[in-house]
CSV table of C-alpha atoms in Angstrom, one decimal:
chain,number,residue,atom,x,y,z
A,5,UNK,CA,25.1,154.9,42.0
A,6,UNK,CA,26.7,153.4,45.1
A,7,UNK,CA,24.3,150.5,45.0
A,8,UNK,CA,25.2,149.8,41.4
A,9,UNK,CA,28.9,149.6,42.1
A,10,UNK,CA,28.4,147.2,45.1
A,11,UNK,CA,26.1,145.0,43.0
A,12,UNK,CA,28.7,144.9,40.2
A,13,UNK,CA,31.4,143.8,42.6
A,14,UNK,CA,29.3,140.9,43.9
A,15,UNK,CA,28.6,139.7,40.4
A,16,UNK,CA,32.3,139.7,39.5
A,17,UNK,CA,33.2,137.7,42.5
A,18,UNK,CA,30.5,135.1,41.7
A,19,UNK,CA,31.7,134.8,38.1
A,20,UNK,CA,35.3,134.2,39.4
A,21,UNK,CA,34.1,131.2,41.4
A,22,UNK,CA,36.0,132.1,44.6
A,23,UNK,CA,35.5,133.8,48.0
A,24,UNK,CA,37.7,135.4,50.6
A,25,UNK,CA,36.9,132.5,53.1
A,26,UNK,CA,38.0,129.8,50.6
A,27,UNK,CA,41.3,131.5,49.9
A,28,UNK,CA,42.1,131.7,53.6
A,29,UNK,CA,41.5,128.0,54.2
A,30,UNK,CA,43.5,127.0,51.2
A,31,UNK,CA,46.5,129.2,52.4
A,32,UNK,CA,46.4,127.6,55.9
A,33,UNK,CA,46.3,124.1,54.3
A,34,UNK,CA,49.2,124.9,52.1
A,35,UNK,CA,51.3,126.0,55.0
A,36,UNK,CA,50.5,122.9,57.0
A,37,UNK,CA,51.3,120.8,53.9
A,38,UNK,CA,54.7,122.5,53.5
A,39,UNK,CA,55.5,122.1,57.2
A,40,UNK,CA,54.7,118.4,57.2
A,41,UNK,CA,56.3,117.4,53.9
A,42,UNK,CA,59.5,119.5,54.1
A,43,UNK,CA,60.4,120.4,57.7
A,44,UNK,CA,63.4,122.6,56.8
A,45,UNK,CA,64.3,126.2,57.1
A,46,UNK,CA,65.4,127.9,54.0
A,47,UNK,CA,69.3,128.0,53.6
A,48,UNK,CA,69.6,131.7,53.8
A,49,UNK,CA,67.4,131.8,57.0
A,50,UNK,CA,69.6,129.0,58.5
A,51,UNK,CA,72.8,131.0,57.8
A,52,UNK,CA,71.4,134.1,59.4
A,53,UNK,CA,70.3,132.2,62.4
A,54,UNK,CA,73.8,130.5,62.8
A,55,UNK,CA,75.4,133.9,62.6
A,56,UNK,CA,73.2,135.2,65.3
A,57,UNK,CA,73.9,132.1,67.5
A,58,UNK,CA,77.6,132.3,66.9
A,59,UNK,CA,77.7,136.0,67.8
A,60,UNK,CA,75.8,135.2,70.9
A,61,UNK,CA,78.3,132.5,71.9
A,62,UNK,CA,81.2,134.8,71.2
A,63,UNK,CA,79.6,137.5,73.5
A,64,UNK,CA,79.2,134.9,76.3
A,65,UNK,CA,82.8,133.7,75.9
A,66,UNK,CA,84.1,137.3,75.8
A,67,UNK,CA,82.1,138.2,78.9
A,68,UNK,CA,83.4,135.1,80.7
A,69,UNK,CA,87.0,135.9,79.7
A,70,UNK,CA,86.6,139.5,80.8
A,71,UNK,CA,85.2,138.3,84.2
A,72,UNK,CA,88.1,135.9,84.6
A,73,UNK,CA,90.6,138.6,83.7
A,74,UNK,CA,89.0,140.9,86.2
A,75,UNK,CA,89.6,138.2,88.9
A,76,UNK,CA,93.2,137.5,88.0
A,77,UNK,CA,94.2,141.2,87.5
A,78,UNK,CA,93.9,142.7,90.9
A,79,UNK,CA,94.0,146.5,91.2
A,80,UNK,CA,93.7,148.0,94.7
A,81,UNK,CA,95.0,150.0,97.7
A,82,UNK,CA,96.4,148.9,101.0
A,83,UNK,CA,99.5,149.0,103.1
A,84,UNK,CA,103.0,147.5,103.6
A,85,UNK,CA,103.6,147.9,107.3
A,86,UNK,CA,102.2,151.4,108.1
A,87,UNK,CA,102.9,152.7,104.6
A,88,UNK,CA,99.9,153.3,102.3
A,89,UNK,CA,100.4,151.8,98.8
A,90,UNK,CA,98.5,151.2,95.5
A,91,UNK,CA,99.2,148.1,93.4
A,92,UNK,CA,98.3,146.0,90.4
A,93,UNK,CA,98.9,142.3,90.3
A,94,UNK,CA,98.3,139.9,87.5
A,95,UNK,CA,97.9,136.7,89.4
A,96,UNK,CA,97.7,134.6,86.3
A,97,UNK,CA,100.8,136.0,84.5
A,98,UNK,CA,102.6,136.5,87.9
A,99,UNK,CA,103.4,140.1,87.2
A,100,UNK,CA,102.9,143.0,89.5
A,101,UNK,CA,103.5,146.7,90.2
A,102,UNK,CA,103.1,148.7,93.4
A,103,UNK,CA,104.0,152.1,94.6
A,104,UNK,CA,104.1,153.9,97.9
A,105,UNK,CA,101.6,156.7,98.0
A,106,UNK,CA,104.2,159.0,99.5
A,107,UNK,CA,106.6,158.7,96.5
A,108,UNK,CA,104.3,157.4,93.7
A,109,UNK,CA,107.3,155.6,92.1
A,110,UNK,CA,106.2,152.2,90.4
A,111,UNK,CA,108.1,149.1,91.6
A,112,UNK,CA,107.9,146.3,89.2
A,113,UNK,CA,107.6,142.7,90.3
A,114,UNK,CA,108.0,139.2,88.8
A,115,UNK,CA,107.0,136.1,90.5
A,116,UNK,CA,105.9,132.5,90.8
A,117,UNK,CA,103.1,130.5,92.4
A,118,UNK,CA,102.9,127.2,94.4
A,119,UNK,CA,100.0,124.9,95.2
A,120,UNK,CA,100.4,124.8,98.9
A,121,UNK,CA,97.3,126.0,100.7
A,122,UNK,CA,94.2,123.9,100.6
A,123,UNK,CA,91.7,126.0,102.5
A,124,UNK,CA,90.8,129.7,103.0
A,125,UNK,CA,92.8,130.7,99.9
A,126,UNK,CA,91.4,131.1,96.3
A,127,UNK,CA,93.0,128.6,94.0
A,128,UNK,CA,95.0,127.0,96.8
A,129,UNK,CA,97.9,129.2,95.7
A,130,UNK,CA,100.7,131.1,97.3
A,131,UNK,CA,102.3,133.8,95.1
A,132,UNK,CA,105.8,135.0,95.6
A,133,UNK,CA,106.9,138.2,93.8
A,134,UNK,CA,110.5,139.5,93.6
A,135,UNK,CA,111.7,143.1,93.2
A,136,UNK,CA,115.1,142.1,91.9
A,137,UNK,CA,116.9,139.2,90.2
A,138,UNK,CA,118.7,138.3,93.4
A,139,UNK,CA,115.5,137.7,95.2
A,140,UNK,CA,116.6,139.7,98.2
A,141,UNK,CA,113.3,141.6,98.4
A,142,UNK,CA,110.2,139.7,98.0
A,143,UNK,CA,106.4,139.9,98.5
A,144,UNK,CA,104.6,136.7,99.4
A,145,UNK,CA,100.8,136.8,98.9
A,146,UNK,CA,97.7,134.8,99.5
A,147,UNK,CA,94.4,135.7,97.8
A,148,UNK,CA,91.9,135.4,100.7
A,149,UNK,CA,88.8,136.2,98.6
A,150,UNK,CA,87.8,137.9,95.4
A,151,UNK,CA,88.5,141.4,96.8
A,152,UNK,CA,91.3,140.8,99.3
A,153,UNK,CA,95.1,140.0,99.2
A,154,UNK,CA,97.1,139.4,102.3
A,155,UNK,CA,100.8,138.7,102.7
A,156,UNK,CA,104.3,139.7,103.9
A,157,UNK,CA,107.0,141.9,102.5
A,158,UNK,CA,110.5,140.6,103.3
A,159,UNK,CA,114.0,142.1,102.8
A,160,UNK,CA,116.6,140.0,104.7
A,161,UNK,CA,115.4,139.7,108.3
A,162,UNK,CA,113.0,142.7,108.0
A,163,UNK,CA,109.3,141.6,107.6
A,164,UNK,CA,106.2,143.8,107.2
A,165,UNK,CA,102.6,142.8,106.8
A,166,UNK,CA,101.0,143.5,103.5
A,167,UNK,CA,97.4,143.8,102.3
A,168,UNK,CA,95.5,145.1,99.3
A,169,UNK,CA,91.8,145.6,98.9
A,170,UNK,CA,90.3,145.6,95.4
A,171,UNK,CA,89.3,148.9,93.9
A,172,UNK,CA,85.6,149.6,94.4
A,173,UNK,CA,85.2,147.0,97.2
A,174,UNK,CA,83.5,147.9,100.5
A,175,UNK,CA,85.9,145.6,102.5
A,176,UNK,CA,87.5,147.1,105.7
A,177,UNK,CA,91.2,146.7,106.3
A,178,UNK,CA,92.6,144.1,108.7
A,179,UNK,CA,93.3,144.6,112.4
A,180,UNK,CA,96.0,143.4,114.8
A,181,UNK,CA,95.0,143.1,118.5
A,182,UNK,CA,97.2,143.1,121.5
A,183,UNK,CA,96.2,139.5,122.4
A,184,UNK,CA,97.4,138.1,119.1
A,185,UNK,CA,100.7,140.1,119.4
A,186,UNK,CA,101.6,137.8,122.4
A,187,UNK,CA,102.3,135.1,119.8
A,188,UNK,CA,105.1,137.1,118.2
A,189,UNK,CA,108.7,136.1,118.8
A,190,UNK,CA,110.8,133.0,119.4
A,191,UNK,CA,109.4,129.8,120.9
A,192,UNK,CA,111.5,126.8,122.0
A,193,UNK,CA,110.4,123.1,122.3
A,194,UNK,CA,110.3,122.1,125.9
A,195,UNK,CA,112.3,118.9,125.2
A,196,UNK,CA,115.3,120.8,123.7
A,197,UNK,CA,118.7,119.4,124.5
A,198,UNK,CA,122.3,119.8,123.5
A,199,UNK,CA,121.8,117.1,120.8
A,200,UNK,CA,118.2,117.7,119.6
A,201,UNK,CA,115.5,120.3,119.6
A,202,UNK,CA,112.9,122.5,117.9
A,203,UNK,CA,112.4,126.2,117.7
A,204,UNK,CA,109.6,128.4,116.2
A,205,UNK,CA,109.7,132.0,115.0
A,206,UNK,CA,106.3,133.7,114.6
A,207,UNK,CA,105.6,137.1,112.9
A,208,UNK,CA,102.1,138.3,113.6
A,209,UNK,CA,100.8,140.0,110.4
A,210,UNK,CA,97.1,140.4,111.3
A,211,UNK,CA,94.6,138.9,113.7
A,212,UNK,CA,93.8,136.3,111.2
A,213,UNK,CA,97.2,135.6,109.6
A,214,UNK,CA,100.7,134.8,110.9
A,215,UNK,CA,104.0,134.2,109.2
A,216,UNK,CA,106.0,131.4,110.9
A,217,UNK,CA,109.0,129.1,110.6
A,218,UNK,CA,109.9,125.8,112.4
A,219,UNK,CA,113.4,124.4,112.7
A,220,UNK,CA,114.4,121.1,114.2
A,221,UNK,CA,117.6,119.2,114.6
A,222,UNK,CA,118.7,115.8,115.8
A,223,UNK,CA,122.5,115.3,115.7
A,224,UNK,CA,123.7,116.7,112.4
A,225,UNK,CA,120.3,116.0,110.7
A,226,UNK,CA,117.9,118.8,110.5
A,227,UNK,CA,114.6,120.0,109.1
A,228,UNK,CA,112.6,123.2,108.6
A,229,UNK,CA,109.2,124.4,107.2
A,230,UNK,CA,107.1,127.4,107.5
A,231,UNK,CA,104.9,129.9,105.7
A,232,UNK,CA,101.5,131.4,106.4
A,233,UNK,CA,99.1,130.1,109.0
A,234,UNK,CA,95.5,131.2,108.8
A,235,UNK,CA,93.3,131.7,111.9
A,236,UNK,CA,90.5,129.1,112.3
A,237,UNK,CA,87.4,131.3,112.6
A,238,UNK,CA,85.2,128.4,113.5
A,239,UNK,CA,86.4,128.5,117.1
A,240,UNK,CA,86.9,131.1,119.8
A,241,UNK,CA,90.3,129.6,120.6
A,242,UNK,CA,93.5,131.1,119.0
A,243,UNK,CA,94.3,128.4,116.5
A,244,UNK,CA,96.2,129.1,113.3
A,245,UNK,CA,96.3,126.5,110.5
A,246,UNK,CA,98.7,125.8,107.7
A,247,UNK,CA,97.9,123.1,105.1
A,248,UNK,CA,100.3,121.8,102.5
A,249,UNK,CA,98.4,120.2,99.6
A,250,UNK,CA,100.6,117.2,98.7
A,251,UNK,CA,99.7,114.8,95.8
A,252,UNK,CA,98.5,112.0,98.1
A,253,UNK,CA,97.4,113.8,101.2
A,254,UNK,CA,97.0,117.1,103.0
A,255,UNK,CA,99.8,117.8,105.6
A,256,UNK,CA,98.2,119.9,108.3
A,257,UNK,CA,99.9,122.0,111.0
A,258,UNK,CA,97.9,123.7,113.7
A,259,UNK,CA,99.5,126.3,116.0
A,260,UNK,CA,97.4,126.6,119.2
A,261,UNK,CA,98.0,129.5,121.6
A,262,UNK,CA,96.7,128.9,125.1
A,263,UNK,CA,97.6,129.9,128.6
A,264,UNK,CA,100.8,131.6,127.4
A,265,UNK,CA,102.1,128.4,125.7
A,266,UNK,CA,102.2,127.3,122.1
A,267,UNK,CA,101.2,123.8,121.0
A,268,UNK,CA,101.8,122.2,117.6
A,269,UNK,CA,99.5,119.6,116.2
A,270,UNK,CA,100.2,117.8,112.9
A,271,UNK,CA,99.5,114.6,111.0
A,272,UNK,CA,103.2,114.6,110.0
A,273,UNK,CA,105.6,115.9,112.6
A,274,UNK,CA,108.6,114.9,110.4
A,275,UNK,CA,107.4,116.9,107.3
A,276,UNK,CA,110.3,118.6,105.6
A,277,UNK,CA,112.8,116.9,108.0
A,278,UNK,CA,115.8,114.6,107.6
A,279,UNK,CA,115.8,111.1,109.0
A,280,UNK,CA,115.1,110.9,112.7
A,281,UNK,CA,114.1,114.6,112.9
A,282,UNK,CA,110.7,115.7,114.2
A,283,UNK,CA,109.0,118.9,115.3
A,284,UNK,CA,108.1,119.0,119.0
A,285,UNK,CA,104.6,119.4,120.3
A,286,UNK,CA,104.9,121.9,123.2
A,287,UNK,CA,106.8,125.2,123.2
A,288,UNK,CA,107.5,127.9,125.7
A,289,UNK,CA,108.2,131.6,124.9
A,290,UNK,CA,111.9,132.5,124.5
A,291,UNK,CA,115.0,130.5,124.2
A,292,UNK,CA,116.3,127.5,126.2
A,293,UNK,CA,120.0,127.3,126.7
A,294,UNK,CA,121.5,123.8,126.3
A,295,UNK,CA,124.9,123.7,127.8
A,296,UNK,CA,127.4,120.9,127.0
A,297,UNK,CA,126.4,117.8,129.0
A,298,UNK,CA,129.0,116.0,131.1
A,299,UNK,CA,130.4,112.5,130.5
A,300,UNK,CA,128.2,111.3,133.4
A,301,UNK,CA,125.2,112.9,131.7
A,302,UNK,CA,125.6,111.2,128.4
A,303,UNK,CA,126.6,107.8,130.0
A,304,UNK,CA,130.3,107.5,129.3
A,305,UNK,CA,131.0,107.0,132.9
A,306,UNK,CA,128.9,106.0,135.9
A,307,UNK,CA,130.2,108.0,138.8
A,308,UNK,CA,131.4,111.6,139.5
A,309,UNK,CA,134.9,110.2,140.3
A,310,UNK,CA,135.1,108.6,136.9
A,311,UNK,CA,133.9,111.9,135.4
A,312,UNK,CA,136.8,113.8,136.8
A,313,UNK,CA,139.2,111.0,135.8
A,314,UNK,CA,137.8,111.1,132.2
A,315,UNK,CA,138.3,114.9,132.0
A,316,UNK,CA,141.9,114.5,133.2
A,317,UNK,CA,142.7,111.8,130.6
A,318,UNK,CA,141.2,113.3,127.4
A,319,UNK,CA,142.1,116.9,128.3
A,320,UNK,CA,141.3,119.4,125.5
A,321,UNK,CA,139.3,116.7,123.6
A,322,UNK,CA,136.7,116.5,126.2
A,323,UNK,CA,134.1,118.5,124.3
A,324,UNK,CA,134.8,116.5,121.1
A,325,UNK,CA,134.1,113.2,122.9
A,326,UNK,CA,130.9,114.6,124.4
A,327,UNK,CA,129.7,116.0,121.0
A,328,UNK,CA,130.0,112.6,119.4
A,329,UNK,CA,128.2,110.8,122.2
A,330,UNK,CA,124.6,111.4,121.6
A,331,UNK,CA,123.8,107.7,121.8
A,332,UNK,CA,125.9,105.1,123.7
A,333,UNK,CA,125.8,101.4,123.0
A,334,UNK,CA,127.4,99.8,126.1
A,335,UNK,CA,127.6,96.2,127.2
A,336,UNK,CA,129.5,94.2,129.8
A,337,UNK,CA,132.8,92.9,128.4
A,338,UNK,CA,135.2,90.4,129.7
A,339,UNK,CA,138.6,92.1,130.0
A,340,UNK,CA,141.8,91.3,132.0
A,341,UNK,CA,140.0,88.7,134.0
A,342,UNK,CA,137.3,91.2,135.1
A,343,UNK,CA,134.1,92.6,133.8
A,344,UNK,CA,134.4,96.0,132.1
A,345,UNK,CA,131.8,98.3,130.7
A,346,UNK,CA,132.4,99.3,127.1
A,347,UNK,CA,131.2,100.0,123.6
A,348,UNK,CA,130.7,102.7,121.0
A,349,UNK,CA,128.9,106.0,120.8
A,350,UNK,CA,127.8,108.2,117.9
A,351,UNK,CA,126.2,111.4,116.9
A,352,UNK,CA,123.2,111.0,114.5
A,353,UNK,CA,124.3,111.9,111.0
A,354,UNK,CA,128.0,112.2,111.9
A,355,UNK,CA,130.5,109.9,110.3
A,356,UNK,CA,132.8,109.2,113.3
A,357,UNK,CA,132.5,107.0,116.4
A,358,UNK,CA,133.9,107.1,119.8
A,359,UNK,CA,135.0,103.9,121.7
A,360,UNK,CA,135.1,103.5,125.4
A,361,UNK,CA,136.3,100.9,127.9
A,362,UNK,CA,135.8,101.6,131.6
A,363,UNK,CA,137.1,99.3,134.3
A,364,UNK,CA,137.7,100.2,137.9
A,365,UNK,CA,140.2,103.1,138.0
A,366,UNK,CA,141.2,102.8,134.3
A,367,UNK,CA,139.6,104.4,131.3
A,368,UNK,CA,140.4,103.7,127.6
A,369,UNK,CA,138.9,106.2,125.1
A,370,UNK,CA,139.3,106.6,121.4
A,371,UNK,CA,138.0,109.2,118.9
A,372,UNK,CA,137.8,108.8,115.2
A,373,UNK,CA,139.4,111.6,113.2
A,374,UNK,CA,141.9,111.4,110.3
A,375,UNK,CA,143.8,109.3,112.8
A,376,UNK,CA,142.3,107.4,115.7
A,377,UNK,CA,143.0,109.5,118.8
A,378,UNK,CA,143.5,107.1,121.7
A,379,UNK,CA,143.7,108.1,125.4
A,380,UNK,CA,144.3,106.0,128.6
A,381,UNK,CA,145.8,106.2,132.0
A,382,UNK,CA,146.8,102.5,132.0
A,383,UNK,CA,150.6,102.3,131.3
A,384,UNK,CA,150.2,98.7,130.1
A,385,UNK,CA,148.2,99.9,127.1
A,386,UNK,CA,149.9,103.3,126.4
A,387,UNK,CA,151.3,102.0,123.1
A,388,UNK,CA,148.6,99.5,122.0
A,389,UNK,CA,144.9,99.2,122.0
A,390,UNK,CA,143.0,96.9,124.3
A,391,UNK,CA,141.6,93.9,122.5
A,392,UNK,CA,137.9,94.9,122.5
A,393,UNK,CA,138.8,98.4,121.2
A,394,UNK,CA,141.1,97.0,118.5
A,395,UNK,CA,138.2,94.9,117.3
A,396,UNK,CA,135.9,97.9,117.1
A,397,UNK,CA,138.3,100.2,115.3
A,398,UNK,CA,139.0,97.9,112.4
A,399,UNK,CA,139.5,100.8,110.0
A,400,UNK,CA,142.7,101.9,111.9
A,401,UNK,CA,144.7,98.7,111.7
A,402,UNK,CA,148.0,100.3,110.9
A,403,UNK,CA,150.0,101.9,113.8
A,404,UNK,CA,150.6,104.9,111.6
A,405,UNK,CA,146.8,105.6,111.8
A,406,UNK,CA,146.7,105.8,115.6
A,407,UNK,CA,147.9,108.6,117.9
A,408,UNK,CA,148.5,107.4,121.5
A,409,UNK,CA,148.1,109.6,124.4
A,410,UNK,CA,149.1,108.3,127.9
A,411,UNK,CA,148.1,110.4,130.9
A,412,UNK,CA,149.5,109.2,134.2
A,413,UNK,CA,147.0,109.5,137.0
A,414,UNK,CA,147.1,108.5,140.7
A,415,UNK,CA,146.0,104.9,141.0
């Protein structure tokens, strides 16, 4: 019976005129023909594929945004001074909150950012956060790396180091060694004088970060700059670097501590300063007193005898004359059939001048104020100006604009 069924099946296949092998070949040829003549994917299949691809792109973008947000929102623990804190800072939105662990009371912050640091800082940015609308209490921060914030907390003249380590990081907190602490305090430029000078204030935050300010003056003109300086880890020397990223260039300041002295190196010593004002190169620890120089020191007179005579003639105006005599422009002048020494003096940035004429035992001096204050010990000129001085003081032509002071001295 089984043989009969098998034989019947073979007969039926022969009568149909086909075989399994022929069907298989025809199917493959049809697929190849479809592929070559119409190289398109059915519309429904295309839409489905697009949806998958779009979803994939959305997931990639969402993941990137999440990663970016994780970098700009900084949650961590650290210290302000010696006080443990926890904080959350949104560096992109410039918002923040921190609390002292001892009290656990949130302190809200709002801030701003500046593009000032070109190296060793993520995004080249400095962030400043304020605790109040008056800006009296502020937190200034640098993001040193993905897991680490450093900075300074300031309230008036009080300054404390600040740091925050990202939650989950294995980073160890910063240290401050005794050697670096030697930098802390006031430094004064070695060339400081009564009329010009530079000083530096340094607050050591950590071994790798200081907070500093530079102030310079020349006459009435002045300048200042400061901020964070980051330790150069590429050298064994104690060198802190501060870089301002300006549109056309980087302005670099290096503070080098060596052999108990401080040296400043920069490619722009006048950065942040008024005309004629520059930061000095070499500094010593502490302050340098600059007493009022004498008339002999500044060049009004040439001898000690003339110095005493000048003091006697101008009396209580002595300091006023000296203060306006930073620079003296003297020349030899023909006066009363003799050669006198005379000219003008000024203080950089000040509006007034002084005028001097020195000849033998006589001195003629004038100081510009609301009225020209004129002093002499020559009775012949107690009520009028000598010709050279009259020429210099052209703005005081009227007698009502001149106050005459005659001081009789032993001739």
